[in-house]
PDB file of N, CA and C in Angstrom:
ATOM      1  N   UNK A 222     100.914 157.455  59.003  1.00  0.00           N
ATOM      2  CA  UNK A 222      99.949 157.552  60.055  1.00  0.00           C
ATOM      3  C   UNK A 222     100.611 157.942  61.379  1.00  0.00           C
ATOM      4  N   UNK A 223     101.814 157.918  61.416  1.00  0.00           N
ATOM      5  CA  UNK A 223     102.473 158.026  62.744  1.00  0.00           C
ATOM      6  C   UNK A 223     102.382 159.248  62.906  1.00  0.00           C
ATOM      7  N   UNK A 224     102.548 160.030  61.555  1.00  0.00           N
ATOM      8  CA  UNK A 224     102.947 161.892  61.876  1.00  0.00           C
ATOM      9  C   UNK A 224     101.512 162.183  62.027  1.00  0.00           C
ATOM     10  N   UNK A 225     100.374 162.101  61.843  1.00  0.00           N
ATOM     11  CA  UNK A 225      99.079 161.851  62.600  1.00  0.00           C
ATOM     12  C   UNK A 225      98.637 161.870  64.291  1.00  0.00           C
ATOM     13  N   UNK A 226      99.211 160.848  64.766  1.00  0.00           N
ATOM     14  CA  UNK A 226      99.812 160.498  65.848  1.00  0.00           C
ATOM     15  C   UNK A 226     100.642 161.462  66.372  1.00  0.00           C
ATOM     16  N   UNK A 227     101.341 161.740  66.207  1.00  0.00           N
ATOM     17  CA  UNK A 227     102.563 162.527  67.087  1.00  0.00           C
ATOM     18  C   UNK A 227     101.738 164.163  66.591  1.00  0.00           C
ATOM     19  N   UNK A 228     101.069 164.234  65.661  1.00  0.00           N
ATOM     20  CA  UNK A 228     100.144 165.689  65.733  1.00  0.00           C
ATOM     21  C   UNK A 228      98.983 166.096  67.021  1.00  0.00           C
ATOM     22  N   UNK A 229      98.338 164.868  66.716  1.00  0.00           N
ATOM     23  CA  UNK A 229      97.442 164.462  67.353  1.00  0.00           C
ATOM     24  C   UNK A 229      97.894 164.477  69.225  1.00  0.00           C
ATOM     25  N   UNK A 230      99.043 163.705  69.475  1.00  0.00           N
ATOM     26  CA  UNK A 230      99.469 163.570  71.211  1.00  0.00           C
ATOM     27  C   UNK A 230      99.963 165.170  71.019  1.00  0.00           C
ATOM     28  N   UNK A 231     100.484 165.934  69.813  1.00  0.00           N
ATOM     29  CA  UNK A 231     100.586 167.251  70.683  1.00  0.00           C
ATOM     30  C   UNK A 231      99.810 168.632  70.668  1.00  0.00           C
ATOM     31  N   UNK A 232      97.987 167.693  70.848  1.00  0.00           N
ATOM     32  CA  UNK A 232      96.780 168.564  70.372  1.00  0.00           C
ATOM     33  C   UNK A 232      96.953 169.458  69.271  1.00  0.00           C
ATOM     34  N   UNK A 233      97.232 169.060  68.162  1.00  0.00           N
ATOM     35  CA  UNK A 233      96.723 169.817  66.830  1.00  0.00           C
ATOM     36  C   UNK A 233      95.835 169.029  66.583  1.00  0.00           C
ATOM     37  N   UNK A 234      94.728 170.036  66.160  1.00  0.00           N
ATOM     38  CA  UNK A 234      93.630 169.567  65.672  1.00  0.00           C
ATOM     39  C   UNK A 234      93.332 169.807  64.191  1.00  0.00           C
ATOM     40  N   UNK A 235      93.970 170.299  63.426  1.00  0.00           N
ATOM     41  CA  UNK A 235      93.722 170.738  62.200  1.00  0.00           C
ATOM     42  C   UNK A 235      93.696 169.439  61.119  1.00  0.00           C
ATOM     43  N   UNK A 236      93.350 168.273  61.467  1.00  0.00           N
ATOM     44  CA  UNK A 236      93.404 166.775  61.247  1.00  0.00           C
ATOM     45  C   UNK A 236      92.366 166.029  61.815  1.00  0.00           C
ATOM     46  N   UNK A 237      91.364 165.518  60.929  1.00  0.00           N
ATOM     47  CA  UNK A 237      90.655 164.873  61.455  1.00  0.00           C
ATOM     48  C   UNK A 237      91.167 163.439  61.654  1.00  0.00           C
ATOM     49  N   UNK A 238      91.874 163.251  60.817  1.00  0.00           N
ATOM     50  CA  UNK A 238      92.393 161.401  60.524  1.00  0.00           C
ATOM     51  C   UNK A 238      93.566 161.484  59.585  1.00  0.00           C
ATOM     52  N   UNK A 239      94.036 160.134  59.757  1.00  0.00           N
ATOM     53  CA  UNK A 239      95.106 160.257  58.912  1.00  0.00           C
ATOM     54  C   UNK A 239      95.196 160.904  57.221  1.00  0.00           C
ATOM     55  N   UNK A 240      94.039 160.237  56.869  1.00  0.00           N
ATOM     56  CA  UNK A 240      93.604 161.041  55.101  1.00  0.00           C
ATOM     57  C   UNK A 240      93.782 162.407  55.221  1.00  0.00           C
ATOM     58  N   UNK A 241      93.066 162.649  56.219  1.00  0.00           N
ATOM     59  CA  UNK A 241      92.659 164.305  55.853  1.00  0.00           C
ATOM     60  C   UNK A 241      94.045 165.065  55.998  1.00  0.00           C
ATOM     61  N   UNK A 242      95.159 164.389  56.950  1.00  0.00           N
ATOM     62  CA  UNK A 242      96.539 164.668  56.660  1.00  0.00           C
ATOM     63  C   UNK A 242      97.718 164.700  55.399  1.00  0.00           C
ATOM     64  N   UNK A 243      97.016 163.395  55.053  1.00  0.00           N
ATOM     65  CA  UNK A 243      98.080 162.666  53.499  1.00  0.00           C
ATOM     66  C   UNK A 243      97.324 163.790  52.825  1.00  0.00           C
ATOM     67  N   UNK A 244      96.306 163.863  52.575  1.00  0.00           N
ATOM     68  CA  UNK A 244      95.349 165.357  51.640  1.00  0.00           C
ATOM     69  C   UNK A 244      95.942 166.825  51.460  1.00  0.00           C
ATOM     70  N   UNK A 245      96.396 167.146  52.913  1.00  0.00           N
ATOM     71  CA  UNK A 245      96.952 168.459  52.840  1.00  0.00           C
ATOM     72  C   UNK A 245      98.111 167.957  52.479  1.00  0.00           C
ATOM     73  N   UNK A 246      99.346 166.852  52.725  1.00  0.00           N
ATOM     74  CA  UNK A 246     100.529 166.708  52.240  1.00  0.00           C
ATOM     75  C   UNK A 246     100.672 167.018  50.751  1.00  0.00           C
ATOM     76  N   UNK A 247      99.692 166.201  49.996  1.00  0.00           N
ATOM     77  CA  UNK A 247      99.276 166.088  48.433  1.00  0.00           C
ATOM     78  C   UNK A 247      99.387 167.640  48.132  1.00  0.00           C
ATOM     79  N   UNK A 248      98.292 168.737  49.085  1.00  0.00           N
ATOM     80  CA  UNK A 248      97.833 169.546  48.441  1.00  0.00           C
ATOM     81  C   UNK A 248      99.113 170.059  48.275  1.00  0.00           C
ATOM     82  N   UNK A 249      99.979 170.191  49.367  1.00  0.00           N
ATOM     83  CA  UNK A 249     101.437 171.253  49.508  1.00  0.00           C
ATOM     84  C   UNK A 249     102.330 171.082  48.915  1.00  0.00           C
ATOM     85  N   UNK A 250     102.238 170.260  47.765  1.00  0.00           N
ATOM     86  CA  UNK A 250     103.626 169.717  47.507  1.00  0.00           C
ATOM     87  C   UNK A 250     104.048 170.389  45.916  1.00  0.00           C
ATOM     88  N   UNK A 251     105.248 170.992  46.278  1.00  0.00           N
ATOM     89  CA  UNK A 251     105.300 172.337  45.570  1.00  0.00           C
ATOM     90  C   UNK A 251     105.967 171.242  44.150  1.00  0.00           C
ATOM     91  N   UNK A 252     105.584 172.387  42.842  1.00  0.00           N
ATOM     92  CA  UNK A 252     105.895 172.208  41.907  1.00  0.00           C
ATOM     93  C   UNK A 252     105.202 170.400  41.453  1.00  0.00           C
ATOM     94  N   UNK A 253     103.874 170.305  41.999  1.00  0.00           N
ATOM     95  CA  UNK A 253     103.367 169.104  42.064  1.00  0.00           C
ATOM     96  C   UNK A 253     103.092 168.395  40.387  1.00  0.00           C
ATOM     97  N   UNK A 254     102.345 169.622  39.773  1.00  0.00           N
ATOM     98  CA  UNK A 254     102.547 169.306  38.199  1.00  0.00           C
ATOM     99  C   UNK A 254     104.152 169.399  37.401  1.00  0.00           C
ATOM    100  N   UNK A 255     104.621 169.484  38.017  1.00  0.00           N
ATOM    101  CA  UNK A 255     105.848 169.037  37.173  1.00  0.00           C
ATOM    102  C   UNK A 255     106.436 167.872  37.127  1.00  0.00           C
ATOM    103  N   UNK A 256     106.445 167.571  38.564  1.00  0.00           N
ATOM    104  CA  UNK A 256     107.372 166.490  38.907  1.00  0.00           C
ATOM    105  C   UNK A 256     106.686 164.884  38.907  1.00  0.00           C
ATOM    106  N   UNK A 257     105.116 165.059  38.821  1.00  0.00           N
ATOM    107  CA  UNK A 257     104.338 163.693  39.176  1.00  0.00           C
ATOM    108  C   UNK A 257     103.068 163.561  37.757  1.00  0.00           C
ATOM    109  N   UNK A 258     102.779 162.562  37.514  1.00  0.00           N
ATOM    110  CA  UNK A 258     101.990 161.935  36.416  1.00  0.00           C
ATOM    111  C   UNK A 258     100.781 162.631  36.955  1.00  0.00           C
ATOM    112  N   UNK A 259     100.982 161.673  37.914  1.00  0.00           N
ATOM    113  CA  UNK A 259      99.600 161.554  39.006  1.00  0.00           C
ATOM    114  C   UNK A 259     100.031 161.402  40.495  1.00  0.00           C
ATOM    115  N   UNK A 260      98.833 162.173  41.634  1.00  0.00           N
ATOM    116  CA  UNK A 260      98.893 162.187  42.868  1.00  0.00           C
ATOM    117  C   UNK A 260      97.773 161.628  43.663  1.00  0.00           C
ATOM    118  N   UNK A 261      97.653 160.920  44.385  1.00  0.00           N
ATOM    119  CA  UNK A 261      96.645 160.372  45.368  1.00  0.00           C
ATOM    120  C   UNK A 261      96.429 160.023  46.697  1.00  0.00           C
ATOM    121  N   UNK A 262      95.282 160.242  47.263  1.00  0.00           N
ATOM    122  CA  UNK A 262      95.598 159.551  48.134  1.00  0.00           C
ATOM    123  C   UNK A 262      94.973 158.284  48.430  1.00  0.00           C
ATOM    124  N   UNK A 263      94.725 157.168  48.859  1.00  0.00           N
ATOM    125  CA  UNK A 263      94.210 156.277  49.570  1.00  0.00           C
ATOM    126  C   UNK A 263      93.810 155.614  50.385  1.00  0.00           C
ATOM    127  N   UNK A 264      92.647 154.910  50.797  1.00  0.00           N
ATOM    128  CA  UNK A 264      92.743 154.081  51.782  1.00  0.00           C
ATOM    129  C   UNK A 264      92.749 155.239  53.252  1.00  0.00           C
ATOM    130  N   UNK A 265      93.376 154.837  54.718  1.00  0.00           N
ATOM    131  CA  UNK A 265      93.352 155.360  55.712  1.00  0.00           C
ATOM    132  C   UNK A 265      94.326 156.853  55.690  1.00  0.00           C
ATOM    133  N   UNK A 266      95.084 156.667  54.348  1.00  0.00           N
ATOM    134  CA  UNK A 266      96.192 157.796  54.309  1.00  0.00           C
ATOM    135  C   UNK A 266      97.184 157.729  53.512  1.00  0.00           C
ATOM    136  N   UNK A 267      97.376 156.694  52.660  1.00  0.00           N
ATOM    137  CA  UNK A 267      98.715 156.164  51.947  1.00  0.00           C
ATOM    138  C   UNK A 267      98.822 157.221  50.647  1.00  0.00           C
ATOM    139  N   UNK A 268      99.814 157.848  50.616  1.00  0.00           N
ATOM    140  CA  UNK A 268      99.877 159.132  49.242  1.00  0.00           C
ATOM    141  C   UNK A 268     100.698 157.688  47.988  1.00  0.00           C
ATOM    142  N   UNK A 269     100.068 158.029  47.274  1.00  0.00           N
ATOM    143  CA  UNK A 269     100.430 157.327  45.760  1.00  0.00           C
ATOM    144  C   UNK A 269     101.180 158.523  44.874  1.00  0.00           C
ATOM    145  N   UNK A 270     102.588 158.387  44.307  1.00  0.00           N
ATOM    146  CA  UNK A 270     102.613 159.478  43.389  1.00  0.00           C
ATOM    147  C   UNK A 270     103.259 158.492  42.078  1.00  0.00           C
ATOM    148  N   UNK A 271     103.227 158.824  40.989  1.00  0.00           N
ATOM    149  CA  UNK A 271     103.575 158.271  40.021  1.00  0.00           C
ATOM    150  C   UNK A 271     104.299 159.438  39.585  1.00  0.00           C
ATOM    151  N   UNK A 272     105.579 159.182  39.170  1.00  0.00           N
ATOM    152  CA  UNK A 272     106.818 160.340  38.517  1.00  0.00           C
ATOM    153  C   UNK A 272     106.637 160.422  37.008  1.00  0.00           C
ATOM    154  N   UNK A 273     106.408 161.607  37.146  1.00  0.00           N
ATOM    155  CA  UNK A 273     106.404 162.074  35.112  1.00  0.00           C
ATOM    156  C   UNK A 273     107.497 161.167  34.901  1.00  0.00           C
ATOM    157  N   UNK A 274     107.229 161.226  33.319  1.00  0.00           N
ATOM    158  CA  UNK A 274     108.093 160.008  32.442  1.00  0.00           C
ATOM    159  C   UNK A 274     109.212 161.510  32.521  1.00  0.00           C
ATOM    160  N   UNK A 275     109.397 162.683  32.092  1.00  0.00           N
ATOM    161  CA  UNK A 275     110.574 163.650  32.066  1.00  0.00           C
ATOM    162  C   UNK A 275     111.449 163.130  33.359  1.00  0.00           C
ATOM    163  N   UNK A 276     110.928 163.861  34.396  1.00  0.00           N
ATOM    164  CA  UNK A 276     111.714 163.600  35.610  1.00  0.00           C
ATOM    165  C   UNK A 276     111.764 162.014  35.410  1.00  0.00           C
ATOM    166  N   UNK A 277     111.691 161.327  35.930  1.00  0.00           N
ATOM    167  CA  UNK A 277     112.169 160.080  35.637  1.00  0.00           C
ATOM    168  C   UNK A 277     112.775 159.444  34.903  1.00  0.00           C
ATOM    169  N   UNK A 278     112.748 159.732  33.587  1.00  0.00           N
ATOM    170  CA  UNK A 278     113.975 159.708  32.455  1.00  0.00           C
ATOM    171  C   UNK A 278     115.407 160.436  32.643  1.00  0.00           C
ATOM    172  N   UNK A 279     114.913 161.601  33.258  1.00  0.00           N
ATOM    173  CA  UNK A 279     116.330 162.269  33.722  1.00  0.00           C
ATOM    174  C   UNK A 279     116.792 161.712  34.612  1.00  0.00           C
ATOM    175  N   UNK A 280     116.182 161.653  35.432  1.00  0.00           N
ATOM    176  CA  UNK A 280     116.807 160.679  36.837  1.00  0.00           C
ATOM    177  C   UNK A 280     117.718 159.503  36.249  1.00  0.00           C
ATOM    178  N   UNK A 281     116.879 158.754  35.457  1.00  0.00           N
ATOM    179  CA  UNK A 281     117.795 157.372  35.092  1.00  0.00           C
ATOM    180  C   UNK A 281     118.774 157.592  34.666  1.00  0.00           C
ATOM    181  N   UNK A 282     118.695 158.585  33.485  1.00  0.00           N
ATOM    182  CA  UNK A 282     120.097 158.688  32.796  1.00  0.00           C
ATOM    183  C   UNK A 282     121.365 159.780  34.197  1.00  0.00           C
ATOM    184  N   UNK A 283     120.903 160.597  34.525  1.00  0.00           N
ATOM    185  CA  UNK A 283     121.823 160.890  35.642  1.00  0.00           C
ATOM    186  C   UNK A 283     122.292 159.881  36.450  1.00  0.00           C
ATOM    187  N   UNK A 284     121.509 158.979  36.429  1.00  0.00           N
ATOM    188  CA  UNK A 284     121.861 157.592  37.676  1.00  0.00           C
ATOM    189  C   UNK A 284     123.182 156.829  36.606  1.00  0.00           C
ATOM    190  N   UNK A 285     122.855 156.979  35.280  1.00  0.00           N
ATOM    191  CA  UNK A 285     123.228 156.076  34.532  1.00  0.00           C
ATOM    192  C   UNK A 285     124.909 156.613  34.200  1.00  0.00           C
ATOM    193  N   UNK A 286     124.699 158.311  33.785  1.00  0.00           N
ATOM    194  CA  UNK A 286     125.872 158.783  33.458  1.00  0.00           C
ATOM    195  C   UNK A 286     126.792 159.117  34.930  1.00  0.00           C
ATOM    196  N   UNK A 287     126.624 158.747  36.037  1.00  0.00           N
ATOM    197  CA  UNK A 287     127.221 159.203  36.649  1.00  0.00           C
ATOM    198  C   UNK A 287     128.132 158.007  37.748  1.00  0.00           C
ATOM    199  N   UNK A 288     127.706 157.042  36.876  1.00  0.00           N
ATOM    200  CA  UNK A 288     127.724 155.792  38.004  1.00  0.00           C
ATOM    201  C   UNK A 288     129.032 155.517  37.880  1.00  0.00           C
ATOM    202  N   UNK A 289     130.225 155.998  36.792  1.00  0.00           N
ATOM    203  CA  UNK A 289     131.390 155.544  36.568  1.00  0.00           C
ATOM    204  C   UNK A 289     131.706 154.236  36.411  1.00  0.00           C
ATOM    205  N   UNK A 290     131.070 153.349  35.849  1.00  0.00           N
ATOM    206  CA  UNK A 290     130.541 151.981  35.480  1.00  0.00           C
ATOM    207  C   UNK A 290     130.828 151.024  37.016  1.00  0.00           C
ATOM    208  N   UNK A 291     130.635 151.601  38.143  1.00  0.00           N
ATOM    209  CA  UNK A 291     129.736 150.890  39.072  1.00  0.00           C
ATOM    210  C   UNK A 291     128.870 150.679  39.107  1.00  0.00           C
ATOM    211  N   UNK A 292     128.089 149.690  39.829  1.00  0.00           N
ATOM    212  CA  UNK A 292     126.551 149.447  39.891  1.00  0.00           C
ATOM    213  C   UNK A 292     125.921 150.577  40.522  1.00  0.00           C
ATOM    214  N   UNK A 293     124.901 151.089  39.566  1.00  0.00           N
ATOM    215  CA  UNK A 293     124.459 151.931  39.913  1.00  0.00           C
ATOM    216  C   UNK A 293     123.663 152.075  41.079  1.00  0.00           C
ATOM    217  N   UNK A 294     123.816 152.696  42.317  1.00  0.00           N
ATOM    218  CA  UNK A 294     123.406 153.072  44.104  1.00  0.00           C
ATOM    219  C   UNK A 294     121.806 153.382  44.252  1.00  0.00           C
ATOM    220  N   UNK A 295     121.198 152.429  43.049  1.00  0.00           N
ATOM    221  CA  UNK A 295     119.788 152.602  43.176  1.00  0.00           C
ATOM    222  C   UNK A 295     119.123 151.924  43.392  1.00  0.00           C
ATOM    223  N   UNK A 296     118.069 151.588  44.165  1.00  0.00           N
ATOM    224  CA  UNK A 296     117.053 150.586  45.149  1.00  0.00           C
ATOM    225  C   UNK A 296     115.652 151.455  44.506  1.00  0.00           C
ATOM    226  N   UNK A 297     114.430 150.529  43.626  1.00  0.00           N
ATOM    227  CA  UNK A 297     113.252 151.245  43.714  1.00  0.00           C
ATOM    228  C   UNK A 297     112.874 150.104  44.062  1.00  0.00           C
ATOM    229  N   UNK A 298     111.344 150.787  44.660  1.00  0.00           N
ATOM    230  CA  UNK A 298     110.327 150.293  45.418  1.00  0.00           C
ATOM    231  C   UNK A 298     109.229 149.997  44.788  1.00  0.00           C
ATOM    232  N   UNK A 299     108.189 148.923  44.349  1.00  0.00           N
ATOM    233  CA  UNK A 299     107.110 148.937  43.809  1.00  0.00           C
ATOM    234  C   UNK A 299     106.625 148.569  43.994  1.00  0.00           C
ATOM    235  N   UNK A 300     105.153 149.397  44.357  1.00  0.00           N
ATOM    236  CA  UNK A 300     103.961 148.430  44.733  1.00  0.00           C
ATOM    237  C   UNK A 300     102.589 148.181  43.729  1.00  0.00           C
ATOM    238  N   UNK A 301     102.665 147.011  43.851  1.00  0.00           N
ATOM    239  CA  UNK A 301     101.213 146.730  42.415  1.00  0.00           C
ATOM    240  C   UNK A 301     100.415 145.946  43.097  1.00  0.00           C
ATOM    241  N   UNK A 302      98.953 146.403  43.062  1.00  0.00           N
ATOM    242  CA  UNK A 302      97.718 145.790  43.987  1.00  0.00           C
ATOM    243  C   UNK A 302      98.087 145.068  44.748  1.00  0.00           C
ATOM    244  N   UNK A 303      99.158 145.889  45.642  1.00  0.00           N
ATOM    245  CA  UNK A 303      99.547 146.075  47.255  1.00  0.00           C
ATOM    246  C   UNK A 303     100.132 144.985  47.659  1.00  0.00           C
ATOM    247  N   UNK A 304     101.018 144.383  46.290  1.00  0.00           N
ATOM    248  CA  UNK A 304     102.315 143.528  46.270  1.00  0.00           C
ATOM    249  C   UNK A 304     103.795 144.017  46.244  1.00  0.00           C
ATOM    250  N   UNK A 305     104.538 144.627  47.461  1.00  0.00           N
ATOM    251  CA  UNK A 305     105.532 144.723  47.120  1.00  0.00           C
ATOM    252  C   UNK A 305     106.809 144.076  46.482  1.00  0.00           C
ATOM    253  N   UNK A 306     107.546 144.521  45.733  1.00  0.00           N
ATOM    254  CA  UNK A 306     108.638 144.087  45.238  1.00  0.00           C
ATOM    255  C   UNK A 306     110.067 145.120  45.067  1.00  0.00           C
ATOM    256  N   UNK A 307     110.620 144.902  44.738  1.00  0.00           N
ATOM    257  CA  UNK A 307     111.758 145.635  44.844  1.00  0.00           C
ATOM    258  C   UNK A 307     112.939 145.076  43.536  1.00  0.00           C
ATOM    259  N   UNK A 308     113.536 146.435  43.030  1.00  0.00           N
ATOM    260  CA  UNK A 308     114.413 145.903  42.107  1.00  0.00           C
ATOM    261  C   UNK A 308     115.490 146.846  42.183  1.00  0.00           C
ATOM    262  N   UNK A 309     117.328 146.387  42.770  1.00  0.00           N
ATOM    263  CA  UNK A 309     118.390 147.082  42.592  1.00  0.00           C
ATOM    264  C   UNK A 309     118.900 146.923  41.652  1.00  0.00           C
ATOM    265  N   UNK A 310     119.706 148.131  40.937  1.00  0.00           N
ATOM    266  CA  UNK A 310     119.964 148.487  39.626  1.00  0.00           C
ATOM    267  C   UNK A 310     119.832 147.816  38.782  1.00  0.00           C
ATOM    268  N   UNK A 311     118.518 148.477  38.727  1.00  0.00           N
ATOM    269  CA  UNK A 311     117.740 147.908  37.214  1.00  0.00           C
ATOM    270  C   UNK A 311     118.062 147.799  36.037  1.00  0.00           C
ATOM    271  N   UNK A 312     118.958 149.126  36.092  1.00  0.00           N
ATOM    272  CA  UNK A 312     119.568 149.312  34.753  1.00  0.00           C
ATOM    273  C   UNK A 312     120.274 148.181  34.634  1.00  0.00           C
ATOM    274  N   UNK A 313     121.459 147.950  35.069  1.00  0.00           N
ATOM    275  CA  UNK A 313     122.667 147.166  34.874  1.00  0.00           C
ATOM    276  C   UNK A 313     122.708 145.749  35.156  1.00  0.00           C
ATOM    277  N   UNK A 314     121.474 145.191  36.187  1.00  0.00           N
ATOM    278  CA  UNK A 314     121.187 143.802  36.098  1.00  0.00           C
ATOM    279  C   UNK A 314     119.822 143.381  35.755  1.00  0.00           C
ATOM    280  N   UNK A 315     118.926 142.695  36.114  1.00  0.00           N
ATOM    281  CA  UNK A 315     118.096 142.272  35.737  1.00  0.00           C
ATOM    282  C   UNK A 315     116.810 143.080  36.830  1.00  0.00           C
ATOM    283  N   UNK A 316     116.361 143.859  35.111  1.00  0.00           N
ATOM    284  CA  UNK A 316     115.564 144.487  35.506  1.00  0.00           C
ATOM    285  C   UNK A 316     114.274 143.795  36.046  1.00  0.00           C
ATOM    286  N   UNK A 317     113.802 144.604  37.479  1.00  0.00           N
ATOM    287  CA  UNK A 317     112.529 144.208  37.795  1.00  0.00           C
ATOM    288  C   UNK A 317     112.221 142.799  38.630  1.00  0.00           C
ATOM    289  N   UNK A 318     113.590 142.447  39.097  1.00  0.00           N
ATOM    290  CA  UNK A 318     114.063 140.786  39.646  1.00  0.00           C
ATOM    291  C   UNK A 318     113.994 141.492  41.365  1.00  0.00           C
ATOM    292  N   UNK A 319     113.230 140.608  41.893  1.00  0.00           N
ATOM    293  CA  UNK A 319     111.827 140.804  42.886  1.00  0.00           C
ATOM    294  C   UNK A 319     113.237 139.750  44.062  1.00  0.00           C
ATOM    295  N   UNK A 320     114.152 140.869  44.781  1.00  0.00           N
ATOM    296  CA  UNK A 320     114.543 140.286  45.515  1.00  0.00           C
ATOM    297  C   UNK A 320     114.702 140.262  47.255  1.00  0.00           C
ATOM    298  N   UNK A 321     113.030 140.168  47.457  1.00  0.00           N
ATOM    299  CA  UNK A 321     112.597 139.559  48.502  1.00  0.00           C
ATOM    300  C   UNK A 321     112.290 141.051  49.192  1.00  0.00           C
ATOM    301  N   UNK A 322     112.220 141.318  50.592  1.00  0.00           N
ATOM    302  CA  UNK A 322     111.682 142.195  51.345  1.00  0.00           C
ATOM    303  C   UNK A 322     112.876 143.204  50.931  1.00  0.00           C
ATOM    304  N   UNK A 323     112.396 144.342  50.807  1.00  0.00           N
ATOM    305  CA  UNK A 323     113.221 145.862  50.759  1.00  0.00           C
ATOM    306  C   UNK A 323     113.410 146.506  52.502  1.00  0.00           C
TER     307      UNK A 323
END
């Protein structure tokens, strides 16, 4: 909502509200069927994307083969009916262990 804001104080008008912003973000976002399940938006403006199981499988295992058996340098973010939680390397410790504000 901020980039709304800072559109908005420098008179662009091509935005009615924050949605109608997150909307065109959604629309522009190149190679959108490849990379996402699903795209949305919500609420006042919040974009939802869910990552294809491909890309995301690759990701892990790149995270996985490349980590040189350090902990792998990964932080995800998850939000479920607008409960955040957070889980660092999932892979290698306990996956999905909700440790406190991100």
């Amino acid at each position: 909502m901020s980039i709304f804001a800072d559109l908005k104080k420098k008179g662009d008008k091509r935005f009615v509200n924050p949605r109608s912003l997150a909307e065109a973000i959604v629309e522009a976002i190149p190679r959108k069927e490849e990379l996402f399940a699903k795209t949305s938006v919500a609420g006042p403006g919040f974009i939802n994307v869910t990552l294809s199981p491909v890309v995301l499988s690759e990701r892990v295992q790149y995270a996985a083969q490349n980590s040189a058996g350090e902990p792998l340098p990964l932080e995800l973010v998850f939000f479920t009916s607008g409960v955040q939680s957070c889980a660092r390397n999932p892979i290698l410790q306990q996956p999905w262990k909700q440790i406190g504000s991100c």
